[in-house]
Amino acid sequence: MEIGSLPQTQSFYANLLKTRRYINQEYGTPAVLTVRDGKHFIAVATTTKKEQGLPKKLEISGIQGITINVQLQEPVYTISLANVEDENARLVEDFFSFELRSAFRDCRELWRGASPYIYYSQQALPSPKNSSHINIYPGFRYRVRVIGGEVYFAVDVTHVSIDAETLAERIAQGQEWRRYQGRHFLYEFGPQWYFIQLQEVSHATVSEAKFEHPEQPGVHISVLDYTREIWGGHSTVQNLVSDGAALVYNNPGQNDQRYGATMLARLRYNSSETEKAHADTILEPNERLQRQKHVMATYCDEQFQIDGRKVRISQEAKTINAKSFPIPAFKFGNAKVLRASQNTRDDLASMLSLRKKWLKSNKIGPFASQPSSMSQFILAPVSIAADEDLMDRLYEDISQTVNSISSQEYNPTTVVWDDGKAKTIPQILRELKPYKQQMESSGGVACALVVLPDTYAFGDIGNLRRHIKKMLYPIRTKCIQASEVSSYLRQTPNGYEIKNNVYWSYLFNTALKLLVVSGAKPWTLADPLHYDLYIGVDVLNTTAGFSFLGAGGELLQFRSFTSGDKEKLSAEEIVKVLLDDLPRFIERIKALTGKSLRSVVIHRDGRSYDTEIKGFQHVINELESNRLLIPEGNHGIVEIHKSNSASLRMYYSKHHNHRAGNPRVGRYHVFNDRWGVIATTGFPSLNQGTASPLVAQIAYGNLEIEKVLQDIFNLSMLAWTKPDGVQSPPLTIKIIDDWLEPIAADIDENEGLLDDLDSE
């Protein structure tokens, strides 16, 4: 189906997506956007799942009052699945995904998660130990990928935690419903389960709250009557009582308003509230692989048809001959360089152990300490500061530990705030606000070690941390809980004594994170990367984050701004930010390295968009025109996908027992010249669970995928807060994750960030 001409405005892409969704939903056919000979088309199936066939012409109301004309083309194209050509790969992936979604949607055992690529079982796991109030539902993510001309199904295991009690039961127990306002709930509409976002609990009962009947315009029906009309025979619906409270909700990500019953809603927990239950979802590699095979056999194999034939799906994993990148060398203080021998199996473990020792050494130390202009504070509640012995011990120990790592003297100013009447998050934020102004007025950049009061339950601390970080920004913050400190100490008549030597490890980790937040660089890469300048890009809740990295991490800069969209950036936004910051940053790299730059690479966290590519092209042309870049260099955009979104895992199989294990850190595989996978975590650094590799795809540019993967691996080894460990994302993405959380987290009074309980 050919799409008529559309105005090239900022809503151009949104109109294309609306057209695709409309055809997909109204006619029950896969609908895939494609470009041929410069024209936009939507590829559709020759037969639809709904009775009405595809019309020859369509007029669809678009965004901003635009009418989108769509015309059906006569030719029918055939794609051979024996060897899928690259230009047809996206079509095949989307067509198969559509058929899979249809099969999952028709399966009564499953319910859809937060995206069309996640599904959960309606059968919960046995109640976790010490967490009887939580129901954990197992599920899976999936993706369809064309690899080497063949179609593959990538499936991974995931879990979600749901309250065992309904919202009605929580309210009956005396809990205030407003503490759940804005939270996500599982709504059990008979056998149909789905997520909702709570707006409010209505004053009306389910027999009083009415809305317009979806299929009878002008007719209003109560929540109770409608629910019984649709699913009256279902046990949960039969238990509905007429005087039960109604609730008002919207579908997540939408602004609609709907009515439901509090008796059918159960809270979805975020990961910070379910740490005790988390252990029940950690799967070792072999167990995870067997679960993946079970999902494939139960829900995918022969569950849908293509051209009238059932599709058979093998449960055997794809075998690859993975290669390994060498461990990079690191540059520390006093011009010391740490290099791996690359000769032994334990080389990485030895290197990680040495990294920590070198940081602690007064003859080596970090590559660069925090700026001397940094103003340091300890922000403590009066309930903790009243114990002078505890505060003195904390002050002395944290100062001693920071000074043992850093060459800059750490003498923080203690600021005490009154938490006596501040019992809720809004009250705490109001109490802290004047102290923010005090710290900001100190001059230069401020950094605060924030001691959290013990009046908050462990599960709520994650919410409190995020709120405090967001409110105090741009002050750089590191939060600790007083009970964490006191748990390692014993009170005596002479003050506090150490009762557990783990205390020193805790102090070291806290001090190191505080230094990194302050701008310290514990180590950098000793050898050049393949590409000269890296830019990390991500968008979270209409706040865009940019990181600029050069000279192996010696130069690092963060920039944020408010974007016009929740997910993507316009070409104009890309151009403005990059042309504002890159000229000066490029000059700094040239001054440090003595070389002109010939390559710029964007690391895009997740999907990149056409508008971002267009803006990047313009920026490169401008930089080359101004002789800031060598002409005709290597430039591009690389999408970096975490394994839980790509549904890919890497396993190492020992031939003698056929059990799956974790891959060695640094293992990688190239699928084609545009994408590959790299294990930035795994053996020997991962003690439990399954490693999560990164998937990298070149979305634009003349880059080499193997060089792209090695630079990602080397940048992931800049795990500054874990000297004896590794981190999954490269520093370009990690630094954005750390900084966007406090300034862009979409949280309300009691809401935590919404995450699947998707364990390693």
PDB file of C-alpha atoms in Angstrom, residues 177-185 197-200 250 267 270 273 424-426 429 456 460 462-468 470 541 741 744-754:
ATOM      1  CA  TRP A 177      -4.957   4.747  48.487  1.00  0.00           C
ATOM      2  CA  ARG A 178      -3.140   7.987  47.621  1.00  0.00           C
ATOM      3  CA  ARG A 179       0.185   6.323  48.384  1.00  0.00           C
ATOM      4  CA  TYR A 180      -0.462   4.233  45.269  1.00  0.00           C
ATOM      5  CA  GLN A 181      -1.516   7.111  43.019  1.00  0.00           C
ATOM      6  CA  GLY A 182       0.307   6.883  39.696  1.00  0.00           C
ATOM      7  CA  ARG A 183       1.458   3.311  40.387  1.00  0.00           C
ATOM      8  CA  HIS A 184       0.935   0.475  37.939  1.00  0.00           C
ATOM      9  CA  PHE A 185      -1.479  -2.333  38.796  1.00  0.00           C
ATOM     10  CA  GLN A 197      -2.066   3.119  35.972  1.00  0.00           C
ATOM     11  CA  LEU A 198      -4.079   4.276  38.986  1.00  0.00           C
ATOM     12  CA  GLN A 199      -5.429   7.835  38.874  1.00  0.00           C
ATOM     13  CA  GLU A 200      -7.693   7.744  41.914  1.00  0.00           C
ATOM     14  CA  ASN A 250      -5.572   5.179  32.426  1.00  0.00           C
ATOM     15  CA  LEU A 267      -0.107  -3.523  42.739  1.00  0.00           C
ATOM     16  CA  ASN A 270       9.184  -2.284  41.245  1.00  0.00           C
ATOM     17  CA  GLU A 273      10.628  -3.243  46.651  1.00  0.00           C
ATOM     18  CA  THR A 424       6.545  11.736  53.880  1.00  0.00           C
ATOM     19  CA  ILE A 425       8.607  12.288  50.739  1.00  0.00           C
ATOM     20  CA  PRO A 426       7.060  15.726  49.988  1.00  0.00           C
ATOM     21  CA  LEU A 429      11.860  17.491  50.063  1.00  0.00           C
ATOM     22  CA  TYR A 456      11.839   4.618  55.938  1.00  0.00           C
ATOM     23  CA  ASP A 460      10.838   2.706  50.116  1.00  0.00           C
ATOM     24  CA  GLY A 462      14.871   3.548  46.488  1.00  0.00           C
ATOM     25  CA  ASN A 463      12.017   6.028  45.979  1.00  0.00           C
ATOM     26  CA  LEU A 464      13.453   8.413  48.564  1.00  0.00           C
ATOM     27  CA  ARG A 465      16.917   8.314  46.967  1.00  0.00           C
ATOM     28  CA  ARG A 466      15.537   9.186  43.541  1.00  0.00           C
ATOM     29  CA  HIS A 467      13.450  12.069  44.863  1.00  0.00           C
ATOM     30  CA  ILE A 468      16.342  13.549  46.818  1.00  0.00           C
ATOM     31  CA  LYS A 470      16.199  14.875  41.557  1.00  0.00           C
ATOM     32  CA  ASN A 541      10.832  11.220  29.877  1.00  0.00           C
ATOM     33  CA  GLU A 741      18.179   9.196  36.862  1.00  0.00           C
ATOM     34  CA  ALA A 744      14.651  12.831  34.414  1.00  0.00           C
ATOM     35  CA  ALA A 745      13.098  10.078  36.537  1.00  0.00           C
ATOM     36  CA  ASP A 746       9.328  10.176  36.083  1.00  0.00           C
ATOM     37  CA  ILE A 747       8.357   9.571  39.707  1.00  0.00           C
ATOM     38  CA  ASP A 748       5.602  10.833  41.929  1.00  0.00           C
ATOM     39  CA  GLU A 749       5.058  10.830  45.663  1.00  0.00           C
ATOM     40  CA  ASN A 750       5.423   7.085  46.110  1.00  0.00           C
ATOM     41  CA  GLU A 751       6.331   5.773  42.674  1.00  0.00           C
ATOM     42  CA  GLY A 752       9.545   3.949  41.934  1.00  0.00           C
ATOM     43  CA  LEU A 753      10.970   3.420  38.477  1.00  0.00           C
ATOM     44  CA  LEU A 754       9.057   0.701  36.666  1.00  0.00           C
TER      45      LEU A 754
END
